[in-house]
Backbone as numpy.savetxt, mean C-alpha at the origin, in Angstrom:
# Nx Ny Nz CAx CAy CAz Cx Cy Cz
30.57 5.67 11.31 30.78 6.77 10.37 29.59 6.83 9.39
29.11 8.04 9.13 27.98 8.22 8.23 28.41 8.97 6.98
27.76 8.63 5.85 28.03 9.30 4.59 26.75 9.99 4.14
26.84 11.28 3.86 25.68 12.00 3.36 25.44 11.62 1.90
24.18 11.41 1.58 23.80 11.03 0.22 22.86 12.09 -0.34
23.30 12.78 -1.39 22.49 13.82 -2.02 21.36 13.18 -2.81
20.28 13.93 -2.99 19.18 13.48 -3.83 19.67 13.17 -5.24
20.74 13.87 -5.67 21.24 13.71 -7.04 22.56 12.94 -7.08
22.97 12.39 -5.93 24.25 11.70 -5.84 24.06 10.23 -6.18
23.65 9.96 -7.44 23.40 8.60 -7.87 24.62 8.03 -8.56
24.87 6.74 -8.41 25.98 6.13 -9.15 25.66 6.11 -10.64
26.70 6.01 -11.47 26.48 6.00 -12.92 25.68 4.79 -13.35
25.81 3.70 -12.64 25.05 2.50 -12.96 24.33 2.02 -11.71
23.15 1.49 -11.92 22.35 0.96 -10.84 22.11 -0.52 -11.12
22.91 -1.36 -10.51 22.80 -2.82 -10.70 22.73 -3.20 -12.17
23.62 -2.59 -12.98 23.67 -2.94 -14.38 22.90 -2.01 -15.28
22.13 -1.07 -14.73 21.37 -0.11 -15.52 22.21 1.15 -15.73
22.20 1.71 -16.95 22.79 3.03 -17.12 21.75 4.06 -16.70
22.08 5.34 -16.77 21.22 6.36 -16.19 19.86 6.43 -16.88
19.81 6.20 -18.22 18.52 6.22 -18.91 17.67 5.03 -18.50
18.30 3.88 -18.36 17.57 2.69 -17.89 17.12 2.89 -16.45
17.94 3.62 -15.67 17.60 3.88 -14.28 16.30 4.67 -14.18
16.18 5.68 -15.03 14.97 6.50 -15.02 13.76 5.63 -15.34
13.90 4.74 -16.34 12.80 3.83 -16.69 12.53 2.85 -15.55
13.59 2.40 -14.91 13.49 1.43 -13.82 12.74 2.03 -12.62
13.06 3.28 -12.29 12.49 3.91 -11.11 11.08 4.42 -11.34
10.75 4.73 -12.61 9.44 5.29 -12.87 9.30 6.61 -12.15
8.24 6.74 -11.32 8.05 7.99 -10.58 8.53 7.88 -9.14
9.47 6.98 -8.89 10.06 6.86 -7.56 11.27 7.76 -7.43
11.60 8.13 -6.21 12.78 8.93 -5.93 13.98 8.02 -5.70
15.16 8.55 -5.97 16.41 7.84 -5.63 16.43 7.50 -4.15
15.85 8.37 -3.32 15.85 8.13 -1.88 14.95 6.95 -1.49
13.97 6.59 -2.33 13.18 5.39 -2.07 14.09 4.17 -1.95
15.07 4.11 -2.86 15.97 2.95 -2.89 17.08 3.04 -1.85
17.52 4.27 -1.54 18.58 4.45 -0.54 18.05 4.11 0.85
16.86 4.59 1.19 16.31 4.35 2.52 15.63 2.99 2.65
14.92 2.57 1.60 14.21 1.29 1.60 13.36 1.12 2.87
12.58 2.15 3.19 11.72 2.12 4.37 10.49 1.25 4.08
10.21 0.25 4.90 9.07 -0.64 4.62 7.73 0.08 4.79
6.76 -0.30 3.96 5.43 0.30 3.99 4.38 -0.81 3.92
3.29 -0.63 4.63 2.22 -1.63 4.64 1.66 -1.85 3.24
1.37 -3.12 2.92 0.78 -3.49 1.64 -0.70 -3.80 1.84
-1.54 -3.18 1.02 -2.97 -3.47 1.05 -3.56 -3.12 -0.30
-4.81 -3.52 -0.51 -5.50 -3.25 -1.77 -6.68 -2.34 -1.49
-6.74 -1.22 -2.19 -7.86 -0.29 -2.06 -8.92 -0.68 -3.08
-10.13 -0.92 -2.62 -11.20 -1.35 -3.53 -12.39 -0.38 -3.49
-13.06 -0.31 -4.63 -14.25 0.54 -4.75 -14.95 0.23 -6.05
-15.98 1.02 -6.37 -16.71 0.84 -7.62 -16.29 1.90 -8.62
-16.02 1.49 -9.85 -15.82 2.44 -10.94 -17.18 2.97 -11.38
-17.18 4.05 -12.14 -18.43 4.69 -12.54 -19.31 3.80 -13.41
-18.72 2.77 -14.02 -19.50 1.84 -14.84 -19.98 0.62 -14.05
-19.79 0.66 -12.72 -20.26 -0.43 -11.88 -19.30 -1.59 -11.76
-18.12 -1.49 -12.38 -17.11 -2.55 -12.30 -16.24 -2.37 -11.05
-15.66 -3.49 -10.60 -14.81 -3.47 -9.41 -13.47 -2.80 -9.73
-13.03 -1.94 -8.82 -11.68 -1.38 -8.91 -10.84 -1.92 -7.76
-9.61 -2.31 -8.07 -8.69 -2.84 -7.05 -7.31 -2.29 -7.31
-6.78 -1.53 -6.36 -5.47 -0.90 -6.52 -4.53 -1.37 -5.42
-3.50 -2.12 -5.81 -2.48 -2.56 -4.85 -1.71 -1.32 -4.41
-1.63 -1.09 -3.10 -1.14 0.19 -2.61 -0.16 0.02 -1.45
0.64 1.06 -1.26 1.56 1.16 -0.13 1.77 2.64 0.15
2.92 3.04 0.71 3.22 4.44 1.01 2.09 5.11 1.78
1.76 4.54 2.93 0.65 5.07 3.72 0.93 4.91 5.20
0.10 5.53 6.02 0.25 5.40 7.47 -1.13 5.40 8.13
-1.18 4.85 9.33 -2.43 4.67 10.05 -2.28 5.21 11.47
-3.31 5.90 11.93 -3.23 6.44 13.28 -4.62 6.71 13.85
-4.73 6.55 15.16 -5.96 6.90 15.84 -5.84 8.29 16.43
-6.96 9.01 16.49 -6.98 10.34 17.09 -8.29 10.50 17.84
-8.21 10.43 19.16 -9.43 10.41 19.95 -10.05 9.03 19.91
-11.12 8.88 20.65 -11.76 7.56 20.76 -12.48 7.14 19.49
-12.92 8.10 18.68 -13.82 7.78 17.58 -13.20 7.95 16.20
-11.90 8.20 16.11 -11.29 8.44 14.81 -10.08 7.55 14.59
-10.16 6.75 13.54 -9.02 5.98 13.08 -8.80 6.37 11.62
-7.65 6.96 11.34 -7.40 7.61 10.06 -6.31 6.86 9.30
-6.53 6.69 8.00 -5.47 6.22 7.11 -5.11 7.37 6.19
-3.81 7.66 6.09 -3.32 8.65 5.14 -2.69 7.90 3.98
-3.35 7.94 2.83 -2.85 7.32 1.61 -1.83 8.28 1.01
-0.56 7.92 1.11 0.50 8.89 0.87 0.81 9.22 -0.57
0.32 8.46 -1.52 0.73 8.69 -2.90 -0.34 8.13 -3.83
-1.27 8.99 -4.26 -2.39 8.57 -5.10 -2.34 9.35 -6.41
-2.30 8.63 -7.52 -2.26 9.23 -8.85 -3.63 9.80 -9.20
-3.69 11.10 -9.48 -4.96 11.75 -9.80 -5.56 11.25 -11.11
-4.77 10.58 -11.94 -5.29 10.08 -13.21 -5.73 8.62 -13.14
-5.60 8.01 -11.97 -5.90 6.58 -11.84 -7.35 6.30 -11.46
-7.76 5.04 -11.65 -9.12 4.63 -11.32 -9.41 4.74 -9.83
-8.39 4.48 -9.01 -8.60 4.54 -7.56 -9.03 5.93 -7.13
-8.33 6.95 -7.62 -8.66 8.33 -7.29 -10.05 8.69 -7.78
-10.34 8.31 -9.03 -11.64 8.63 -9.60 -12.77 7.96 -8.82
-12.57 6.71 -8.47 -13.59 5.97 -7.72 -13.83 6.61 -6.36
-12.76 6.94 -5.65 -12.89 7.51 -4.32 -13.57 8.87 -4.34
-13.23 9.70 -5.33 -13.84 11.02 -5.42 -15.32 10.93 -5.83
-15.66 9.96 -6.66 -17.04 9.83 -7.12 -17.96 9.24 -6.05
-17.45 8.25 -5.30 -18.29 7.56 -4.33 -18.09 8.04 -2.90
-16.90 8.58 -2.60 -16.61 9.05 -1.25 -16.25 7.96 -0.27
-16.12 6.71 -0.76 -15.82 5.59 0.14 -14.86 4.61 -0.54
-14.26 3.74 0.27 -13.41 2.66 -0.23 -13.23 1.64 0.88
-12.59 0.52 0.53 -12.22 -0.48 1.53 -10.73 -0.76 1.38
-10.02 -0.83 2.50 -8.61 -1.20 2.53 -8.54 -2.67 2.93
-7.98 -3.50 2.04 -7.97 -4.95 2.22 -6.54 -5.44 2.42
-6.29 -6.14 3.53 -4.94 -6.56 3.87 -4.76 -8.06 3.58
-3.86 -8.38 2.63 -3.65 -9.78 2.26 -2.51 -10.42 3.05
-2.53 -11.74 3.15 -1.38 -12.49 3.63 -0.55 -12.91 2.42
0.62 -13.45 2.66 1.50 -13.81 1.55 0.92 -14.94 0.69
-0.02 -15.73 1.26 -0.60 -16.84 0.51 -1.38 -16.36 -0.72
-1.88 -15.15 -0.70 -2.65 -14.66 -1.85 -1.95 -13.51 -2.56
-0.70 -13.25 -2.20 0.00 -12.10 -2.77 0.14 -12.21 -4.29
0.32 -13.45 -4.80 0.46 -13.61 -6.25 -0.80 -13.17 -6.98
-1.96 -13.40 -6.37 -3.21 -12.94 -6.99 -3.38 -11.43 -6.84
-2.91 -10.89 -5.74 -2.98 -9.44 -5.54 -2.16 -8.71 -6.60
-0.99 -9.25 -6.94 -0.12 -8.65 -7.95 -0.84 -8.57 -9.30
-1.70 -9.54 -9.56 -2.40 -9.57 -10.85 -3.33 -8.38 -11.04
-3.72 -7.72 -9.94 -4.60 -6.56 -10.08 -3.88 -5.42 -10.81
-2.56 -5.42 -10.81 -1.81 -4.37 -11.52 -2.07 -4.46 -13.02
-2.08 -5.70 -13.55 -2.33 -5.88 -14.98 -3.80 -5.85 -15.35
-4.64 -6.26 -14.40 -6.08 -6.31 -14.67 -6.74 -4.99 -14.30
-6.26 -3.92 -14.90 -6.74 -2.59 -14.49 -7.48 -1.85 -15.59
-7.99 -2.58 -16.57 -8.76 -1.93 -17.63 -10.10 -1.44 -17.07
-10.62 -0.37 -17.63 -11.84 0.25 -17.12 -13.02 -0.71 -17.16
-13.07 -1.58 -18.16 -14.20 -2.50 -18.31 -14.01 -3.81 -17.54
-12.95 -3.91 -16.76 -12.63 -5.16 -16.06 -13.11 -5.13 -14.61
-13.70 -6.24 -14.16 -13.93 -6.45 -12.73 -12.59 -6.89 -12.15
-11.86 -5.96 -11.57 -10.45 -6.19 -11.26 -10.21 -7.20 -10.14
-11.12 -7.28 -9.19 -10.98 -8.26 -8.11 -11.19 -9.67 -8.68
-12.31 -9.85 -9.35 -12.67 -11.16 -9.89 -11.66 -11.64 -10.93
-11.21 -10.73 -11.82 -10.28 -11.11 -12.87 -8.94 -11.57 -12.32
-8.62 -11.19 -11.10 -7.34 -11.55 -10.49 -7.43 -12.82 -9.65
-8.58 -13.49 -9.70 -8.74 -14.75 -8.96 -9.12 -14.57 -7.51
-9.60 -13.37 -7.16 -10.04 -13.09 -5.80 -11.56 -12.96 -5.79
-12.15 -12.94 -4.59 -13.60 -12.93 -4.46 -14.09 -11.58 -3.94
-14.97 -10.94 -4.71 -15.56 -9.67 -4.28 -16.82 -9.94 -3.47
-16.96 -9.23 -2.36 -18.17 -9.29 -1.57 -18.54 -7.87 -1.12
-19.79 -7.66 -0.77 -20.23 -6.34 -0.35 -19.68 -5.99 1.03
-19.21 -4.76 1.16 -18.81 -4.28 2.47 -20.05 -4.06 3.34
-19.87 -4.01 4.65 -21.02 -3.93 5.56 -21.59 -2.53 5.67
-20.73 -1.51 5.72 -21.19 -0.15 6.05 -21.08 0.83 4.89
-20.21 0.56 3.91 -20.03 1.52 2.81 -20.38 0.84 1.49
-20.69 1.65 0.50 -21.06 1.12 -0.82 -19.79 0.87 -1.64
-19.12 -0.23 -1.33 -17.89 -0.60 -2.02 -17.70 -2.11 -1.88
-17.02 -2.73 -2.84 -16.70 -4.15 -2.70 -15.48 -4.33 -1.80
-15.39 -5.47 -1.15 -14.19 -5.82 -0.42 -13.75 -7.21 -0.84
-12.52 -7.58 -0.46 -11.94 -8.85 -0.90 -12.09 -9.89 0.20
-12.82 -10.94 -0.09 -13.13 -11.98 0.90 -11.88 -12.65 1.44
-10.89 -12.90 0.59 -9.70 -13.64 1.00 -8.76 -12.84 1.91
-8.91 -11.53 1.97 -8.04 -10.71 2.82 -8.47 -10.86 4.28
-7.48 -10.95 5.18 -7.81 -11.24 6.57 -8.33 -10.01 7.32
-8.08 -8.82 6.79 -8.55 -7.60 7.43 -9.12 -6.66 6.36
-10.32 -6.15 6.61 -10.97 -5.19 5.71 -11.34 -3.96 6.54
-10.89 -2.79 6.09 -11.21 -1.54 6.77 -12.06 -0.70 5.83
-13.30 -0.49 6.19 -14.20 0.32 5.38 -14.00 1.80 5.75
-13.87 2.64 4.72 -13.48 4.02 4.97 -14.32 5.02 4.19
-14.37 6.24 4.71 -14.97 7.37 4.01 -13.91 8.44 3.76
-14.06 9.12 2.64 -13.11 10.16 2.23 -13.19 11.37 3.17
-11.98 11.93 3.53 -11.94 13.12 4.36 -11.40 14.34 3.60
-10.15 14.24 3.10 -9.53 15.39 2.43 -8.36 14.92 1.57
-7.85 15.84 0.75 -6.67 15.54 -0.06 -5.77 16.76 -0.15
-4.51 16.52 -0.49 -3.53 17.58 -0.64 -2.46 17.13 -1.63
-2.05 18.02 -2.55 -0.96 17.68 -3.47 0.31 17.36 -2.68
1.11 16.41 -3.19 2.38 16.10 -2.55 3.29 17.32 -2.53
3.27 18.06 -3.62 3.97 19.35 -3.73 3.28 20.12 -4.84
3.56 21.40 -4.95 2.88 22.23 -5.94 3.10 21.69 -7.34
2.01 21.43 -8.05 2.08 20.93 -9.41 2.21 19.43 -9.53
2.22 18.71 -8.41 2.33 17.25 -8.45 1.08 16.63 -9.03
1.24 15.54 -9.80 0.07 14.80 -10.31 -0.41 13.78 -9.29
0.26 13.72 -8.14 -0.11 12.78 -7.08 -0.53 13.56 -5.84
-1.44 12.97 -5.07 -1.96 13.62 -3.89 -1.88 12.70 -2.67
-1.93 13.32 -1.50 -2.12 12.62 -0.24 -3.61 12.67 0.07
-4.18 11.54 0.42 -5.61 11.47 0.74 -5.78 10.87 2.13
-6.64 11.49 2.92 -6.98 10.93 4.23 -8.38 10.32 4.16
-8.50 9.12 4.70 -9.81 8.45 4.83 -10.00 8.03 6.28
-11.25 7.94 6.70 -11.56 7.58 8.09 -12.29 6.24 8.13
-11.86 5.37 9.02 -12.49 4.06 9.16 -13.89 4.20 9.77
-14.84 3.49 9.17 -16.20 3.45 9.73 -16.58 2.03 10.15
-15.79 1.04 9.72 -16.06 -0.35 10.13 -14.82 -1.19 9.83
-14.57 -2.17 10.67 -13.44 -3.09 10.49 -13.94 -4.51 10.67
-13.53 -5.40 9.76 -13.79 -6.83 9.94 -12.48 -7.58 9.82
-12.30 -8.58 10.70 -11.05 -9.34 10.74 -11.34 -10.81 10.96
-10.63 -11.66 10.23 -10.79 -13.11 10.39 -10.41 -13.52 11.82
-11.21 -14.41 12.40 -11.02 -14.80 13.80 -9.63 -15.32 14.09
-9.08 -16.13 13.18 -7.77 -16.73 13.44 -6.64 -15.70 13.39
-6.91 -14.54 12.80 -5.91 -13.48 12.76 -6.02 -12.55 13.96
-7.22 -12.41 14.52 -7.39 -11.54 15.68 -6.73 -12.14 16.92
-6.47 -13.44 16.89 -5.81 -14.14 18.00 -4.35 -14.40 17.60
-3.42 -13.69 18.25 -2.00 -13.82 17.89 -1.44 -15.19 18.23
-2.13 -15.97 19.09 -1.67 -17.32 19.40 -2.05 -18.30 18.29
-2.91 -17.85 17.36 -3.26 -18.67 16.19 -2.46 -18.16 15.00
-3.10 -17.68 13.95 -2.34 -17.12 12.83 -1.78 -15.75 13.17
-2.60 -14.92 13.81 -2.13 -13.62 14.24 -1.93 -12.62 13.11
-1.69 -11.36 13.50 -1.49 -10.29 12.52 -0.02 -10.09 12.16
0.87 -10.72 12.92 2.30 -10.55 12.68 2.95 -11.89 12.40
4.20 -11.85 11.97 4.88 -13.08 11.59 4.59 -13.43 10.14
4.94 -14.65 9.74 4.89 -15.05 8.33 3.48 -15.07 7.75
2.45 -15.12 8.62 1.08 -15.18 8.12 0.38 -13.84 8.10
1.02 -12.80 8.66 0.34 -11.55 8.90 0.60 -10.46 7.88
0.63 -9.22 8.37 0.79 -8.06 7.51 1.99 -8.19 6.59
1.81 -7.72 5.35 2.91 -7.65 4.40 3.40 -6.22 4.31
4.71 -6.07 4.10 5.32 -4.75 3.95 6.07 -4.69 2.63
5.82 -3.61 1.89 6.55 -3.38 0.65 7.94 -2.86 0.99
8.96 -3.44 0.36 10.34 -3.05 0.61 10.98 -2.65 -0.71
11.17 -1.33 -0.91 11.89 -0.89 -2.11 13.28 -1.50 -2.09
13.70 -2.03 -3.22 14.92 -2.83 -3.28 16.12 -2.09 -2.67
16.62 -2.58 -1.52 17.72 -1.89 -0.83 18.95 -1.76 -1.75
19.38 -0.53 -1.97 20.42 -0.24 -2.95 21.60 0.45 -2.29
22.79 0.01 -2.60 24.02 0.65 -2.11 24.18 1.98 -2.83
24.15 3.13 -2.11 24.20 4.43 -2.77 25.52 4.74 -3.46
26.59 3.98 -3.14 27.88 4.23 -3.76 28.09 3.40 -5.02
27.63 2.13 -4.98 27.88 1.23 -6.10 26.65 1.00 -6.98
25.47 1.28 -6.45 24.25 1.00 -7.18 23.82 -0.46 -7.09
24.52 -1.25 -6.29 24.19 -2.67 -6.17 22.89 -2.86 -5.39
21.98 -3.64 -5.97 20.74 -3.99 -5.29 20.96 -5.29 -4.53
20.72 -5.25 -3.22 21.04 -6.41 -2.39 19.94 -7.47 -2.38
18.74 -7.11 -2.84 17.67 -8.10 -2.92 16.64 -7.64 -3.94
15.97 -8.57 -4.54 14.90 -8.22 -5.48 13.54 -8.64 -4.93
13.49 -9.05 -3.66 12.23 -9.40 -3.03 11.54 -8.12 -2.60
10.32 -7.90 -3.04 9.66 -6.63 -2.80 8.69 -6.63 -1.63
8.61 -7.73 -0.87 7.75 -7.69 0.30 8.36 -8.52 1.41
7.95 -8.22 2.64 8.43 -8.96 3.79 7.37 -8.94 4.88
7.62 -9.67 5.96 6.71 -9.71 7.10 7.47 -9.25 8.34
6.75 -9.04 9.43 7.34 -8.54 10.66 7.17 -9.57 11.77
8.26 -9.88 12.44 8.20 -10.78 13.59 8.15 -9.95 14.87
7.21 -10.25 15.79 7.15 -9.49 17.04 8.46 -9.63 17.83
8.87 -8.54 18.48 10.07 -8.55 19.31 9.70 -8.43 20.77
10.69 -8.01 21.57 10.44 -7.81 23.00 9.57 -6.56 23.20
8.74 -6.55 24.25 7.90 -5.39 24.51 8.73 -4.13 24.73
8.26 -3.02 24.17 8.91 -1.73 24.41 8.61 -1.25 25.82
9.58 -0.59 26.43 9.36 0.01 27.75 9.05 1.48 27.56
7.75 1.80 27.62 7.34 3.19 27.42 7.58 3.99 28.68
8.17 5.16 28.52 8.45 6.04 29.65 7.58 7.29 29.51
6.78 7.58 30.50 5.93 8.77 30.45 6.46 9.82 31.43
6.22 11.05 31.11 6.68 12.16 31.94 5.50 13.00 32.40
């Protein structure tokens, strides 16, 4: 049996929060973020600020896809037009997407607080900045995968939104050897990709079933693809 959940069909309390606290708790997230709790890849977008300082933005809400032999595209699904990441990408036209393992996640979280304009955000968070190979942007040495990208296009999420969707195209990829081999550390499992998980919330009671905001993916049985 399924229950339809309206965008506005929120419980009066959300895990102890009243409606005003709920608004503060959610920030600019939708109620449906918590109802669906769809996992999203976690990575850090890095680039240069206009003053030459490192910019590092912990990011999610994105998707990746190849189109043709020569195009691998990342769609950054939610970028604040007032943030340093947007400004850096528009000014330089390039960025690097850095994928961390859980071993360095605590340092990645620190980039949220170390976001002052005069701050070298990678270095201040206990991570190591190094030059990317193909684009004029810093990348994070400790991340097991670095995708160097160039800006393609942007579009408002909806009319009047302060956030945009941005597409970037990969021009170079570097990956740690032990991660490229799934029989070693690999890209999946406890050592691999991290996924942001909006706190799964019961739409009827407002109960949050977990406060852990990230998880990993364990490989399953091979899918049987059927072509027609």
